[in-house]
XYZ file of C-alpha atoms in Angstrom:
268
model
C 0.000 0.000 0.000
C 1.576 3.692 -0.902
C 1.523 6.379 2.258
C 0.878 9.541 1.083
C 3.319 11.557 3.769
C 2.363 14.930 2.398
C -1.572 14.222 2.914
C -0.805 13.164 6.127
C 1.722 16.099 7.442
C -1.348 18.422 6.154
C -3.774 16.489 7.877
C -1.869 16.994 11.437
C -0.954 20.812 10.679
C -4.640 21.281 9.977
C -6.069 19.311 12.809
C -3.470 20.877 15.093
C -4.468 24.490 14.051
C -8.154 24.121 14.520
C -8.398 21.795 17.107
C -5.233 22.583 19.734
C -4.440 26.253 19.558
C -7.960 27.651 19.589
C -8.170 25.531 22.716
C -4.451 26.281 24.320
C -4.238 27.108 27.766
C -8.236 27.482 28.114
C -8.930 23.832 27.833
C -10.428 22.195 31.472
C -7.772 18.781 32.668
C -9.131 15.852 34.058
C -6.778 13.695 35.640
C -6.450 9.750 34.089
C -6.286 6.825 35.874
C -2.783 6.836 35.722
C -2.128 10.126 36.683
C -1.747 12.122 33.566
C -3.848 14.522 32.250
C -6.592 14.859 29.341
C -8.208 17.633 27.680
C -11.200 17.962 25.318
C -8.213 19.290 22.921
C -6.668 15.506 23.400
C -10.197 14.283 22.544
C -10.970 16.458 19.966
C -8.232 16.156 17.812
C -7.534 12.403 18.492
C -11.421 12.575 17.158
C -10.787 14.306 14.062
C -7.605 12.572 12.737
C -9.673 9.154 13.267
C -11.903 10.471 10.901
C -9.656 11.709 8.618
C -7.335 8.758 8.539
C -10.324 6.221 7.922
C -11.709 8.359 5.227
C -8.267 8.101 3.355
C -6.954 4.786 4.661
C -10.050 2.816 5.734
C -8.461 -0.663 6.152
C -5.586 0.720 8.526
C -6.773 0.821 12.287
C -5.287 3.392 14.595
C -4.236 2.889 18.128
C -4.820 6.678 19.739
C -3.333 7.470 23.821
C -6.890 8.477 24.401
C -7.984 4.740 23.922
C -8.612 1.802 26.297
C -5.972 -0.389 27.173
C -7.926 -3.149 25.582
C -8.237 -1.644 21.951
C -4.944 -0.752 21.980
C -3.512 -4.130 22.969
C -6.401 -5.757 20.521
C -4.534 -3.413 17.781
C -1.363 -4.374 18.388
C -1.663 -8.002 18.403
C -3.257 -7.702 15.027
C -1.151 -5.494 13.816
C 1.309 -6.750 11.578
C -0.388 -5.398 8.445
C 0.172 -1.830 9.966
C -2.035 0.720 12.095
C -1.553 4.304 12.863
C -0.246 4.942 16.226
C -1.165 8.992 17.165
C -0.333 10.910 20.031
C -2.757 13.816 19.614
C -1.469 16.251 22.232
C 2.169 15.040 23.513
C 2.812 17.611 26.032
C -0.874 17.881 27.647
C 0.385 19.782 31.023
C 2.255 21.650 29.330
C -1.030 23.026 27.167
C -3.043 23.479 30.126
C -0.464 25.370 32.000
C 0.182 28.168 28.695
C 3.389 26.773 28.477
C 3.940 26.236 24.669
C 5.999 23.031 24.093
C 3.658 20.339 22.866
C 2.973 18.554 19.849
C 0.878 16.317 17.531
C 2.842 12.747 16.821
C 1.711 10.433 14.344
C 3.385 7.339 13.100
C 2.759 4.573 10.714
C 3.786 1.242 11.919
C 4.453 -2.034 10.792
C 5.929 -5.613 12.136
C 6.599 -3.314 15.406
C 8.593 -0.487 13.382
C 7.800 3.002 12.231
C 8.249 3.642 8.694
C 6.557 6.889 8.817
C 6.954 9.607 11.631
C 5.511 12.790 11.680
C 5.627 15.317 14.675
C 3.823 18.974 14.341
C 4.659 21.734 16.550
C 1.908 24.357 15.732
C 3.485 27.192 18.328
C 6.876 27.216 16.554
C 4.781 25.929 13.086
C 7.653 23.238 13.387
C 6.715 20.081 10.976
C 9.066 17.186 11.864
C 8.189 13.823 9.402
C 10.910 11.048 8.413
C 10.354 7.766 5.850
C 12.343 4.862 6.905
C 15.679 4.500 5.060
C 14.543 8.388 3.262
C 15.587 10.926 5.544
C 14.128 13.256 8.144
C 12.651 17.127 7.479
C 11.987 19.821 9.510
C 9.629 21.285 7.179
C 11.629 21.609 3.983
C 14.900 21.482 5.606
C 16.889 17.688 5.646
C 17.951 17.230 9.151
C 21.436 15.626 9.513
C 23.032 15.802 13.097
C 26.436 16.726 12.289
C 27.870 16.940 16.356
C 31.613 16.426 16.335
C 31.892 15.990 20.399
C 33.013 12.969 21.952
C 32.882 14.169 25.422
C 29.746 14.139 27.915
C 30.847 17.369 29.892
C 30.671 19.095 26.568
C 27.024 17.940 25.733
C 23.958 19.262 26.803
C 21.194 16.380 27.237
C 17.868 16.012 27.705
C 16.525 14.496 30.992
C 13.308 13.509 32.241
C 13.847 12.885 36.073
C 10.558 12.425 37.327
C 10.324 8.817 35.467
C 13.976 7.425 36.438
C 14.440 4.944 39.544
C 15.668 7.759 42.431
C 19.638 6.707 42.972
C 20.075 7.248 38.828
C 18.475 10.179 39.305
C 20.381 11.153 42.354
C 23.808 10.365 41.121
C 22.627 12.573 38.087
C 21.468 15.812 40.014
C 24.837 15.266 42.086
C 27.455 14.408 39.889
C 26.085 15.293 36.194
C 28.564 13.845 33.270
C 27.210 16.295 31.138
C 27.512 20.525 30.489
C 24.058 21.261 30.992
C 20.356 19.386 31.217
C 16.784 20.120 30.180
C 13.415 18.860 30.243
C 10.538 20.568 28.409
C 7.680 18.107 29.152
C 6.872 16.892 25.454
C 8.435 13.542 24.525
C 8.065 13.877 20.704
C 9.626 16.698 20.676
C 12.995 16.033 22.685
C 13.176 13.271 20.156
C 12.999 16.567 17.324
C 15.251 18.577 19.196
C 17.818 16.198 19.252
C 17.116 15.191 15.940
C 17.374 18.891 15.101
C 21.050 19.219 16.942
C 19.963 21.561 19.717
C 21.164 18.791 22.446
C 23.036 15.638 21.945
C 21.963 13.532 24.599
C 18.627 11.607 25.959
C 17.227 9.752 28.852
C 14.150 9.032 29.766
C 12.406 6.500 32.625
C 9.329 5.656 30.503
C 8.218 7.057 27.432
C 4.943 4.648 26.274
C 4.592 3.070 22.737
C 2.846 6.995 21.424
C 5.467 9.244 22.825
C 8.248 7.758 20.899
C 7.353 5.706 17.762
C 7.524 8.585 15.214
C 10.353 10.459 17.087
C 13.121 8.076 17.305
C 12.248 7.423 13.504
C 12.793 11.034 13.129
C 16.054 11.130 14.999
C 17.632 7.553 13.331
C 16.778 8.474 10.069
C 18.914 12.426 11.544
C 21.581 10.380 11.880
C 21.034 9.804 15.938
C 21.941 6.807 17.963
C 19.110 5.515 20.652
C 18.025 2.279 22.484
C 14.438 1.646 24.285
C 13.966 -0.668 26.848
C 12.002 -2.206 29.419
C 12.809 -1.168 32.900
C 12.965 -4.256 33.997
C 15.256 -5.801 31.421
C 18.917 -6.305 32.013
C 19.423 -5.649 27.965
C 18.173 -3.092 25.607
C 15.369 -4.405 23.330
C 13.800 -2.297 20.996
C 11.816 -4.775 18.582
C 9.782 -5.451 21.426
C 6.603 -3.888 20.937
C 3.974 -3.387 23.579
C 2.648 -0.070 26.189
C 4.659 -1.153 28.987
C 6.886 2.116 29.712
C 10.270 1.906 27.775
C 13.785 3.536 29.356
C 14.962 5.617 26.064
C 18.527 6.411 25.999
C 20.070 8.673 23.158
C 23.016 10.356 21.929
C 23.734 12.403 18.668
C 26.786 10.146 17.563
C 28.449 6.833 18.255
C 30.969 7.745 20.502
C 28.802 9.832 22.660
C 26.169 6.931 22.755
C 28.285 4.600 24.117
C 30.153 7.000 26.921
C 26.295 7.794 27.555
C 25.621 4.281 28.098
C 28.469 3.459 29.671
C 28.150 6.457 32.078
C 24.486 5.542 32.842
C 25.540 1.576 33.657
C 27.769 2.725 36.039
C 30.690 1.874 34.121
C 31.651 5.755 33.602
């Protein structure tokens, strides 16, 4: 079957624009079972996008964040002949608090890959989209890290500390490896910022299947170096696909990757 990427990167910029920034930072939160939040933006857009995908694509099912766990598990286990997996609003607190750092994520997966990724900021009107084995864009721009450090201390990484087991994240807030650390609350797009070159390295304690599937396409297809994981394993695995939280580790070259990696098993 032939993806039309452009038809889809105007479908998110559209839905985006009608349905999240009319809505930003005036939308009421209810809190999830699991804790996080959801907005009638989340709802809304996740609504639309449905629509518009099975209009154009109506023998591809989509597995949306705003789903039960059932459906999503029943779409995964059947889904070897590809489904849509959609974030609609990465970066919910963040929308509700007027803090503009969120995002749209949409990614087209198949045999528990993503072949297509494609990640709108509509504050920064930033489109990130990537084809397996073609490149990524930030809108008509080819993205191609080009970082020439091979030293932590010089790097500036991205860190989400509220997920990590407390003595990693203790040894990190006391003894950082790195120049500088950040966290802006949006999963898909620290995987575009570092896919973008504006840090070079990654960790977080559990990003979920719809955070990360079109951004670490984005950010491999850069040029990047990354691993998921499941918390519990003693090896990275990221062929396994499921919604158990992953560990996500990145770095914008080799050699930073595995001082990174190193670093983070102690062995730094």
């Amino acid at each position: 079957m032939t993806i039309d990427t452009k038809l889809l990167c105007e479908l998110l910029v559209a839905s985006a624009r009608s349905e999240l920034i009319p809505r930003f930072d005036s939308c009421e939160r209810q809190v999830k079972a699991d804790g996080s939040l959801v907005t009638q933006a989340d709802l809304a857009i996740q609504q639309r996008i449905m629509i518009e995908l099975k209009h154009h694509y109506p023998q591809i099912p989509l597995l949306g964040e705003e789903m039960s766990y059932e459906h999503q598990m029943a779409i995964i286990n059947n889904g070897n002949q590809g489904f849509w997996c959609l974030d609609p609003l990465d970066g919910t607190a963040n929308f509700v608090s007027g803090m503009p750092c969120f995002a749209v994520s949409l990614a087209y997966m198949i045999n528990g890959e993503a072949v297509i990724g494609i990640i709108y900021d509509p504050v920064r009107d930033e489109l990130f989209h990537a084809e397996k084995g073609s490149g990524a864009w930030l809108n008509q721009q080819r993205l191609s890290i080009n970082c020439r450090l091979d030293q932590l201390q010089e790097c500036v990484a991205m860190v989400d500390f509220k997920r990590l087991d407390p003595p990693l994240a203790t040894r990190l807030a006391t003894a950082p490896p790195y120049r500088s650390q950040r966290s802006i609350g949006s999963v898909a797009l620290d995987w575009c910022w570092l896919a973008a070159g504006r840090l070079q390295l990654y960790l977080h304690g559990g990003a979920r299947l719809w955070d990360y599937a079109a951004g670490t396409l984005i950010f491999s297809e850069a040029g990047g170096r990354f691993t998921l994981s499941d918390k519990t394993a003693t090896q990275p695995d990221s062929s396994r696909l499921g919604l158990e939280p992953k560990m996500a580790v990145g770095a914008a070259n080799q050699r930073l990757f595995e001082a990174w990696h190193s670093w983070l098993q102690g062995l730094g």
